[in-house]
mmCIF file of C-alpha atoms and ligand atoms in Angstrom:
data_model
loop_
_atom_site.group_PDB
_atom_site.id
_atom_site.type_symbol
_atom_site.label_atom_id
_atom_site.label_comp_id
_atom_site.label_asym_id
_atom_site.label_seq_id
_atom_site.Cartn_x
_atom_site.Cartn_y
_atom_site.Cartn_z
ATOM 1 C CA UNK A 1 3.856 -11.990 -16.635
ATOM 2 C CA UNK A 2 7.048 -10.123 -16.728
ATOM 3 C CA UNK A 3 9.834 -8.650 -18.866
ATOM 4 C CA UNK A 4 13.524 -7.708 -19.299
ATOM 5 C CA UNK A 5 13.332 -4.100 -20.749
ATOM 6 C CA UNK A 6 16.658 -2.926 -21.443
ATOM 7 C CA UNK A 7 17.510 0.871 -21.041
ATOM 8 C CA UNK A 8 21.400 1.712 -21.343
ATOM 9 C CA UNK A 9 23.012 -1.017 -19.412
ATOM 10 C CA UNK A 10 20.227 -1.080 -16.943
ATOM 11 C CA UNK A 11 18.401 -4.189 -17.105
ATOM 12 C CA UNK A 12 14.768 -4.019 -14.744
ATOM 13 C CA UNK A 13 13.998 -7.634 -13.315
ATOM 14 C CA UNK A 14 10.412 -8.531 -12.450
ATOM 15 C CA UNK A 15 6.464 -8.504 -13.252
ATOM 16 C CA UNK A 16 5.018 -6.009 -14.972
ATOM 17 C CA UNK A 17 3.794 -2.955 -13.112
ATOM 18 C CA UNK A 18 0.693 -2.566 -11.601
ATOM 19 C CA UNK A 19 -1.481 0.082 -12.548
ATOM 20 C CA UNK A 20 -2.639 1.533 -10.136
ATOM 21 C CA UNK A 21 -5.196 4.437 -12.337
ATOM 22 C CA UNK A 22 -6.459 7.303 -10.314
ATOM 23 C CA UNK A 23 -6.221 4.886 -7.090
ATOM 24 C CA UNK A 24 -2.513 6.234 -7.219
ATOM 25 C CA UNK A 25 -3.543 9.834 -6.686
ATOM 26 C CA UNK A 26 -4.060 8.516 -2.922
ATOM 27 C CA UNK A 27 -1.727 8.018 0.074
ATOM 28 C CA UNK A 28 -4.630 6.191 1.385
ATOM 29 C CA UNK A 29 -7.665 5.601 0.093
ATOM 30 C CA UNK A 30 -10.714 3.246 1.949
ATOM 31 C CA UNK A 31 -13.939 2.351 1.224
ATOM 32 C CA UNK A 32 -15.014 2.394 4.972
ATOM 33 C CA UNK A 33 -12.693 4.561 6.924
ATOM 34 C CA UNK A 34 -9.618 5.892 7.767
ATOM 35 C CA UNK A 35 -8.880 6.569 11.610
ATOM 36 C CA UNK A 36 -6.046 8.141 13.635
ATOM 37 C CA UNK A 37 -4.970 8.043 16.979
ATOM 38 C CA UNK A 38 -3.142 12.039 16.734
ATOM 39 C CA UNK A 39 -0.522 12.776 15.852
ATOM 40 C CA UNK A 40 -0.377 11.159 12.365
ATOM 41 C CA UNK A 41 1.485 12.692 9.415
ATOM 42 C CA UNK A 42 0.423 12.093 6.265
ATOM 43 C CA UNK A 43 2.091 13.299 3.072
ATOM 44 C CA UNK A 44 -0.728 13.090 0.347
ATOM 45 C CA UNK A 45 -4.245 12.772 -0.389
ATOM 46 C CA UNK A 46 -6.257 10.792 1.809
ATOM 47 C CA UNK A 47 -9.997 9.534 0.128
ATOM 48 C CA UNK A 48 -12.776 7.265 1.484
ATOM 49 C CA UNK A 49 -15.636 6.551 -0.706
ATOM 50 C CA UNK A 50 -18.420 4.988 -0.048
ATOM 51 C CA UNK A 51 -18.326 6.065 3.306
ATOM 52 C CA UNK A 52 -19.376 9.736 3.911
ATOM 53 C CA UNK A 53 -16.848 12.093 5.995
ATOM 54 C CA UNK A 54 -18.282 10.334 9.141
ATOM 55 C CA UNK A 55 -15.699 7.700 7.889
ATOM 56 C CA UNK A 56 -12.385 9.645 8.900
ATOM 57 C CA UNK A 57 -12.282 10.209 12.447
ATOM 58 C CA UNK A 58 -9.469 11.567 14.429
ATOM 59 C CA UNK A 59 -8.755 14.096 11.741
ATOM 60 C CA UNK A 60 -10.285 17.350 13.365
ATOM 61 C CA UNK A 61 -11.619 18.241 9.716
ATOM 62 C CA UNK A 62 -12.052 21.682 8.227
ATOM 63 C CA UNK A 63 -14.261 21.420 5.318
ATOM 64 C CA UNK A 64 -12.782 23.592 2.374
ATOM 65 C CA UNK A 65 -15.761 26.939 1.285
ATOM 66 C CA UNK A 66 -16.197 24.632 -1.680
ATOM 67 C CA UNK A 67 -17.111 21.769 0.135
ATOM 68 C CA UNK A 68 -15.386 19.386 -2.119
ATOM 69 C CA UNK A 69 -12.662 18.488 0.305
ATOM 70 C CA UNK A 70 -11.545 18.954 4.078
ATOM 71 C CA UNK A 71 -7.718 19.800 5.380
ATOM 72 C CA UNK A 72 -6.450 18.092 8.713
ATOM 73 C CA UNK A 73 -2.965 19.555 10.689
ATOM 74 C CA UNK A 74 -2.185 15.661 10.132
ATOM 75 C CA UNK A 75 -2.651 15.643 6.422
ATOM 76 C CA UNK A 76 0.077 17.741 3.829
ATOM 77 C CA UNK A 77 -2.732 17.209 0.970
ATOM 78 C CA UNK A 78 -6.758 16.933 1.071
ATOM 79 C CA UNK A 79 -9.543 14.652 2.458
ATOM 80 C CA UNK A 80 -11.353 14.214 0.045
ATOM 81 C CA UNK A 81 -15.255 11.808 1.169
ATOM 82 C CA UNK A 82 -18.150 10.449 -0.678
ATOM 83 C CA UNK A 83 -20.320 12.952 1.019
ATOM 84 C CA UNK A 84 -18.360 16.168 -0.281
ATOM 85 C CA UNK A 85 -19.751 18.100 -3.454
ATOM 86 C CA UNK A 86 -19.543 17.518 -6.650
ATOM 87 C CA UNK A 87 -17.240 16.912 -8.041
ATOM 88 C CA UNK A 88 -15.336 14.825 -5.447
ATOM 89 C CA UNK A 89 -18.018 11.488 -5.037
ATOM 90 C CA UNK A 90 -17.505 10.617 -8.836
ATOM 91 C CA UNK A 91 -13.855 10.859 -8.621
ATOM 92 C CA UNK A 92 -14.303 8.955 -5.510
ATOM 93 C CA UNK A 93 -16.151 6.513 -7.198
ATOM 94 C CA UNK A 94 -13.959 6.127 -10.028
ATOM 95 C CA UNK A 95 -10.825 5.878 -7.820
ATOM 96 C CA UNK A 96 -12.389 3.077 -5.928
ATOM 97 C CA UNK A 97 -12.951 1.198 -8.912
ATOM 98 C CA UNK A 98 -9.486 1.553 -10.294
ATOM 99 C CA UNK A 99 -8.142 0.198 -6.506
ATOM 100 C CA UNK A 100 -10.123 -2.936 -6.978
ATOM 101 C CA UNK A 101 -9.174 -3.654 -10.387
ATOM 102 C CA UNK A 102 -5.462 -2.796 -9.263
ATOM 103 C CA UNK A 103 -5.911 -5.414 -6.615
ATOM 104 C CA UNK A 104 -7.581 -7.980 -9.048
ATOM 105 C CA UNK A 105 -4.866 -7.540 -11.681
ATOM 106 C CA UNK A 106 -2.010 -8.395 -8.885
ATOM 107 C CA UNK A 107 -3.841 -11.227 -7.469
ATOM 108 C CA UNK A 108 -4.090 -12.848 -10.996
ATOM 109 C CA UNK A 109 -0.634 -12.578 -12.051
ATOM 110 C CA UNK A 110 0.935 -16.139 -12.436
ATOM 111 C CA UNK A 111 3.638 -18.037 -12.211
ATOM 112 C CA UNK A 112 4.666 -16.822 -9.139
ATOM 113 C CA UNK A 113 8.801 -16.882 -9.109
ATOM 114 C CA UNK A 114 9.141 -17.655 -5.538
ATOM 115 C CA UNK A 115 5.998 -20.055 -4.091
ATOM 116 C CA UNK A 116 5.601 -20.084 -0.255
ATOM 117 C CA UNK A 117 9.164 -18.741 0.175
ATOM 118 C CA UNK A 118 10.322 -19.476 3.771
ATOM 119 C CA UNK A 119 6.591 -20.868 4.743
ATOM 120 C CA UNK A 120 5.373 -16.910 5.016
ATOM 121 C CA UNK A 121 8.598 -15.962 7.890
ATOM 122 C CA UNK A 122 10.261 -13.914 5.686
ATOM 123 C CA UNK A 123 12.136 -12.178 8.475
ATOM 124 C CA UNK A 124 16.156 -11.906 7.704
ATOM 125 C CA UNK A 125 15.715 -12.607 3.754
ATOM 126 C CA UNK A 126 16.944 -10.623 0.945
ATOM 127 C CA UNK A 127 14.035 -10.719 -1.574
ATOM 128 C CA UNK A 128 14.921 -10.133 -5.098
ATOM 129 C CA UNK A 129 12.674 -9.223 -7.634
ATOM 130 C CA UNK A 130 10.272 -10.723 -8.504
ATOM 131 C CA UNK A 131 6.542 -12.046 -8.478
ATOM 132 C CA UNK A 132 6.193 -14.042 -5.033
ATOM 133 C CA UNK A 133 3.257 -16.369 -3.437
ATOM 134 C CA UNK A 134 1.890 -17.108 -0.279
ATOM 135 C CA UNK A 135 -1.060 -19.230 0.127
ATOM 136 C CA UNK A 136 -0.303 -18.679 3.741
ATOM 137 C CA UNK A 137 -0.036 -15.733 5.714
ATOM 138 C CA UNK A 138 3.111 -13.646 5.852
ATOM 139 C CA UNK A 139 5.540 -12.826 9.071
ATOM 140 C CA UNK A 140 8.561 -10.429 9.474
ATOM 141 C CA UNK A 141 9.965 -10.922 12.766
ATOM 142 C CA UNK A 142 12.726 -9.364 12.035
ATOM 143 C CA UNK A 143 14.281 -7.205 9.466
ATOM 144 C CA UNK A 144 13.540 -8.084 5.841
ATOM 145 C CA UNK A 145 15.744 -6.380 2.938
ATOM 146 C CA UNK A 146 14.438 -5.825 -0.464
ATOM 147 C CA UNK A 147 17.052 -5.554 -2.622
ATOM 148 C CA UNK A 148 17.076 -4.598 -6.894
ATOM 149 C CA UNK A 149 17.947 -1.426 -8.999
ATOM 150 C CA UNK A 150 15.662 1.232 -9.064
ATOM 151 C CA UNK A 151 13.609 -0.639 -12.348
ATOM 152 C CA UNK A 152 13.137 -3.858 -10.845
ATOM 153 C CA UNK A 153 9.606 -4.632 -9.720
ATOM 154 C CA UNK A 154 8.247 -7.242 -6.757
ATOM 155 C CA UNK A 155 4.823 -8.299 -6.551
ATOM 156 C CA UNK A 156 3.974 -10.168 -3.714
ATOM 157 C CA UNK A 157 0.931 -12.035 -3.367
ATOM 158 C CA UNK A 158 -0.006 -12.956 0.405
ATOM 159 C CA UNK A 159 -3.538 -15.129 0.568
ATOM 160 C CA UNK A 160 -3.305 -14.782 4.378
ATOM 161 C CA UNK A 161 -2.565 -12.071 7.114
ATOM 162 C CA UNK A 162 0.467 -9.571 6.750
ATOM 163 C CA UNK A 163 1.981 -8.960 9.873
ATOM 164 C CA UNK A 164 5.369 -6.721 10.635
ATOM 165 C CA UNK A 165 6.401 -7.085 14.382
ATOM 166 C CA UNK A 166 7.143 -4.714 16.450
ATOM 167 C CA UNK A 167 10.381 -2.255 15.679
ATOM 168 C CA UNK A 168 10.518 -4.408 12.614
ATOM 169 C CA UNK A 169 11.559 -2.937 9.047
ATOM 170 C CA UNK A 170 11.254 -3.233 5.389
ATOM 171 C CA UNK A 171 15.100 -2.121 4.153
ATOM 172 C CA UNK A 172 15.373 -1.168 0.407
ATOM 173 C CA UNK A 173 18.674 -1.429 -1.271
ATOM 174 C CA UNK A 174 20.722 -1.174 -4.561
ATOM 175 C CA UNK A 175 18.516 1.513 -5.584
ATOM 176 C CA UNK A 176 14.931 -0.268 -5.349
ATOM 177 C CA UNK A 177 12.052 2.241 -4.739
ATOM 178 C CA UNK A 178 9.078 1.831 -2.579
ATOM 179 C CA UNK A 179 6.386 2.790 -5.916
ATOM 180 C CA UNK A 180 8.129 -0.616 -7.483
ATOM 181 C CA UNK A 181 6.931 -2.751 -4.383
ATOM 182 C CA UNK A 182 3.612 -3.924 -4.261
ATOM 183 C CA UNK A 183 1.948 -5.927 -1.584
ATOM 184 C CA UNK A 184 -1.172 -7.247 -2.491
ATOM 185 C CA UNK A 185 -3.030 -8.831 0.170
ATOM 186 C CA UNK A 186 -6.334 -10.660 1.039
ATOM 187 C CA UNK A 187 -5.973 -10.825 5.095
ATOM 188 C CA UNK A 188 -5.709 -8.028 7.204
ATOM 189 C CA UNK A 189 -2.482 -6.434 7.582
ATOM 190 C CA UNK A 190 -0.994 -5.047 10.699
ATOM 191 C CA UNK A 191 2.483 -3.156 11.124
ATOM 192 C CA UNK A 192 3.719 -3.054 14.757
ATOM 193 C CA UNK A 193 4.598 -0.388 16.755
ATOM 194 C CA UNK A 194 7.310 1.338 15.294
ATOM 195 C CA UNK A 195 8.022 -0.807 12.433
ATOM 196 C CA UNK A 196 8.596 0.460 8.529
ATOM 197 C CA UNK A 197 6.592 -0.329 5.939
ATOM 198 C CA UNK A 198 8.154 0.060 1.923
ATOM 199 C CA UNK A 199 5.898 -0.543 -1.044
ATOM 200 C CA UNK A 200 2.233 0.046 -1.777
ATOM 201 C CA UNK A 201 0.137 -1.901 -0.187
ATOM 202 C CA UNK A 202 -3.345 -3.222 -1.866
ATOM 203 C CA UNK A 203 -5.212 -4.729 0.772
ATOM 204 C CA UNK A 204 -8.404 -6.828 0.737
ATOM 205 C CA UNK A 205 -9.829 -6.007 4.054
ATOM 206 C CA UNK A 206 -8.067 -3.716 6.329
ATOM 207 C CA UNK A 207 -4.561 -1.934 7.038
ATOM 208 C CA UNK A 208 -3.760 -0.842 10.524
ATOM 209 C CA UNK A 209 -0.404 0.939 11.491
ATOM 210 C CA UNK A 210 0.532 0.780 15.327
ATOM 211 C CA UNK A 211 2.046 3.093 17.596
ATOM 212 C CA UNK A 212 4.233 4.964 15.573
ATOM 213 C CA UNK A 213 4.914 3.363 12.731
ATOM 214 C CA UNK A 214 6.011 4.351 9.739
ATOM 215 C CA UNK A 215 5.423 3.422 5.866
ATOM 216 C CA UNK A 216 6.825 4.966 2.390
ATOM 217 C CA UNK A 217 3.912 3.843 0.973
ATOM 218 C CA UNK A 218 0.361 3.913 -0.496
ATOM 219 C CA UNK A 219 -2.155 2.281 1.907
ATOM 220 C CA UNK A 220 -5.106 0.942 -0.696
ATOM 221 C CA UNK A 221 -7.354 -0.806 1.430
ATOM 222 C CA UNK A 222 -10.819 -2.580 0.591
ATOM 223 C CA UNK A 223 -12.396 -1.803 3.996
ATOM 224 C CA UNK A 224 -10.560 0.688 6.781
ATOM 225 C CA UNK A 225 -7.255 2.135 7.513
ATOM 226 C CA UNK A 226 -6.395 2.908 10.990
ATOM 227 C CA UNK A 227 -3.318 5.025 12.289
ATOM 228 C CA UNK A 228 -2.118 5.419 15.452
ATOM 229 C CA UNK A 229 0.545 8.264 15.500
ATOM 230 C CA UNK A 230 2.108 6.581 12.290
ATOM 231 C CA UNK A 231 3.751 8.291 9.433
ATOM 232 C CA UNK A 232 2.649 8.047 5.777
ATOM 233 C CA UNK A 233 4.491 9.338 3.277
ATOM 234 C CA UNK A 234 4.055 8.023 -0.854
HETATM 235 C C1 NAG B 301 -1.458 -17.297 -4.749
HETATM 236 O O1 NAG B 301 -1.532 -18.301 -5.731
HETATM 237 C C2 NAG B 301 -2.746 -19.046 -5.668
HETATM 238 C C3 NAG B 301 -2.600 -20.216 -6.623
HETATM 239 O O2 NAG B 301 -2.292 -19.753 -7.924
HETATM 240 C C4 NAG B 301 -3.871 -18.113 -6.032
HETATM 241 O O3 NAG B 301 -5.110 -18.813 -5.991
HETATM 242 C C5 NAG B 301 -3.907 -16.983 -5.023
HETATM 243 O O4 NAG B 301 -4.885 -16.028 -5.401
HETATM 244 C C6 NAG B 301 -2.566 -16.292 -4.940
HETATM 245 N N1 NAG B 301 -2.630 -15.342 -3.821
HETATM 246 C C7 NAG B 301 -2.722 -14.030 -4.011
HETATM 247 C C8 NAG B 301 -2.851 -13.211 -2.773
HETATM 248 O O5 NAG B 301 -2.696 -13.492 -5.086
HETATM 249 C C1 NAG B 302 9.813 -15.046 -13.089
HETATM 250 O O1 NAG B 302 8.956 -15.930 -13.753
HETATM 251 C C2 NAG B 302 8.694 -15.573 -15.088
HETATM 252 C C3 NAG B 302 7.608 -16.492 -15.628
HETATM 253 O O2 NAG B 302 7.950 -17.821 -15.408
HETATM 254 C C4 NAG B 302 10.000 -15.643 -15.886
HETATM 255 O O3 NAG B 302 9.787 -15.267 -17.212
HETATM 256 C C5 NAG B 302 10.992 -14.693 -15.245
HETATM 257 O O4 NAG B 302 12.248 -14.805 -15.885
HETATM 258 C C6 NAG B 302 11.162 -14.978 -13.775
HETATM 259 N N1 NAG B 302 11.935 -13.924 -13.185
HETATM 260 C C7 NAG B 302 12.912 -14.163 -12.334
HETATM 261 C C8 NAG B 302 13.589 -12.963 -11.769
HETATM 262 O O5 NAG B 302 13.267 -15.295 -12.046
HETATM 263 C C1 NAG B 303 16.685 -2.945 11.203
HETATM 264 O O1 NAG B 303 16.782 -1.874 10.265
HETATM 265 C C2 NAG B 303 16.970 -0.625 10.892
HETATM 266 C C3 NAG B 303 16.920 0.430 9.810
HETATM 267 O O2 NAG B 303 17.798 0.153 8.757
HETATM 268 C C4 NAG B 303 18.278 -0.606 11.657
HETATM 269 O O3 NAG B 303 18.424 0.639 12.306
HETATM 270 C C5 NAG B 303 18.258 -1.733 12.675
HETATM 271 O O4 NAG B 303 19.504 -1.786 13.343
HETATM 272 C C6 NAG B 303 17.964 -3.057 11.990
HETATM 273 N N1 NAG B 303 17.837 -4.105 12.989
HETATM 274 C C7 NAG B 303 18.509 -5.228 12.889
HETATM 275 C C8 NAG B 303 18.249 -6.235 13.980
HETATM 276 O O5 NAG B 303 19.272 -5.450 11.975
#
C-alpha cells in the first residue's frame, strides 16, 4: 500500500505508516532481554516482557517504592519488566502484542517498490522512499544515505540478516526523519562498532549494537537487545 497525501505544496512519497500502538512508548522493548556492556545511554523507556527483571542485566537497577518500574544512570526514562507490580505486566503484555502485530503488518505490505535492490549491499546508495525487499540479507559497508522530505516514509523489508559494518552510517537528508524509517527484519541484526543506526527497527530475533554505536531509533526486537556502550536515543 501507499499514498500521495498532499499538504500545502508538500507532497509525502511512500507506504503507509506503521503503527506501531503502545510498542512506540519504547526505546527498546524485548521479549527476552536487554543487556549492556556500561556505559550505555538511553533516552526513553526501556520494557522486556515476558522475561522478569532478571532479563536486563548490566543496568545496576533501582527498583522504584512502587515497584512498578526500576531507574538505571544509563536510562533517561524507566525499566519497566514483566515481574514488576501491577500495573506494569499488563501494559507489558499489551505492548508486546502491539510490537508483533507492528512487525506482521510491515512484513505483509506488498508490492515492494524496489525488489532485491543492489543484491542486499546497499552501501553508497541513496534510497528514496519507498517500500523495499530483500529476500536476502542486507549489507552496508559503507555509508548509505536516506534521502526524502520530512513526510516521506521507507519500509524496508529484509528476510535475511541486517548488518552495518564497522564506523558505518545511516545519513538522513532533505528533511527525512528517523520515526518515518522502518526496518523490519526477520534475521538478526548487528550494527558495528561505532556505526549509526536511523529508523526504527522491528526485528524478528535479536538486535545487538557494538562498541559504541549509536542509533536514533526504536530497537523492537522479538527476542534480546544487547548494548555495548551504544547510544539510543528515539
Ligand atoms: C519480501 O517479499 C517476500 C515475497 O513477497 C515475502 O515473502 C517476504 O516476507 C518479504 N520479506 C519481508 C522481510 O517482509
Ligand atoms: C510504490 O509502489 C506502489 C504500489 O505499486 C505505487 O502505488 C507507488 O506509486 C510506488 N511508489 C514509488 C515512490 O514508486
Ligand atoms: C560517513 O558519514 C559520516 C557522518 O555523516 C561522515 O562523518 C563520514 O565522513 C562518512 N564517511 C564516508 C566514507 O563518506
Amino acid at each position: 500500500m501507499s499514498f500521495l497525501a498532499a499538504l500545502g505544496s508538500v507532497v509525502a512519497v511512500g507506504p503507509l505508516p506503521v503503527n506501531l500502538g503502545t510498542a512506540g512508548n519504547y526505546a527498546i522493548l524485548a521479549e527476552t532481554g536487554v543487556s549492556t556492556v556500561p556505559p550505555s545511554a538511553i533516552t526513553g523507556s526501556v520494557g522486556v516482557s515476558p522475561i522478569a527483571a532478571t532479563g536486563l542485566t548490566g543496568f545496576s537497577l533501582t527498583l522504584d517504592p512502587t515497584g512498578q518500574f526500576s531507574t538505571s544512570g544509563q536510562v533517561v526514562g524507566e525499566l519497566f519488566a514483566a515481574s514488576y507490580a501491577a500495573p506494569t505486566p499488563t501494559i507489558l503484555i499489551a505492548a508486546i502484542h502491539d510490537m508483533v502485530a507492528a512487525y506482521n503488518d510491515a512484513t505483509g505490505r506488498a508490492p515492494p517498490n524496489f525488489s532485491n535492490l543492489a543484491n542486499g549491499a546497499i552501501g553508497g546508495l541513496v534510497l528514496a522512499p519507498g517500500l523495499y525487499n530483500w529476500t536476502s540479507g542486507v549489507s552496508i559497508g559503507s555509508n548509505v544515505t536516506i534521502a526524502g522530505g520530512i513526510l516521506d516514509t521507507w519500509i524496508f523489508q529484509v528476510s535475511g540478516t541486517l548488518t552495518i559494518a564497522g564506523a558505518k552510517k545511516m545519513v538522513l537528508s532533505g528533511g527525512a526523519l528517523a520515526s518515518n524509517i522502518v526496518w523490519v527484519v526477520a534475521g538478526a541484526v548487528t550494527a558495528g562498532a561505532g556505526s549509526h543506526v536511523e529508523g526504527v527497527i522491528l526485528g524478528k530475533t535479536s538486535i545487538t549494537l557494538q562498541t559504541g554505536a549509536t542509533a536514533n531509533s526504536r530497537l523492537l526486537a522479538q527476542t534480546f537487545v544487547a548494548l555495548d556502550t551504544a547510544t539510543v536515543t528515539n
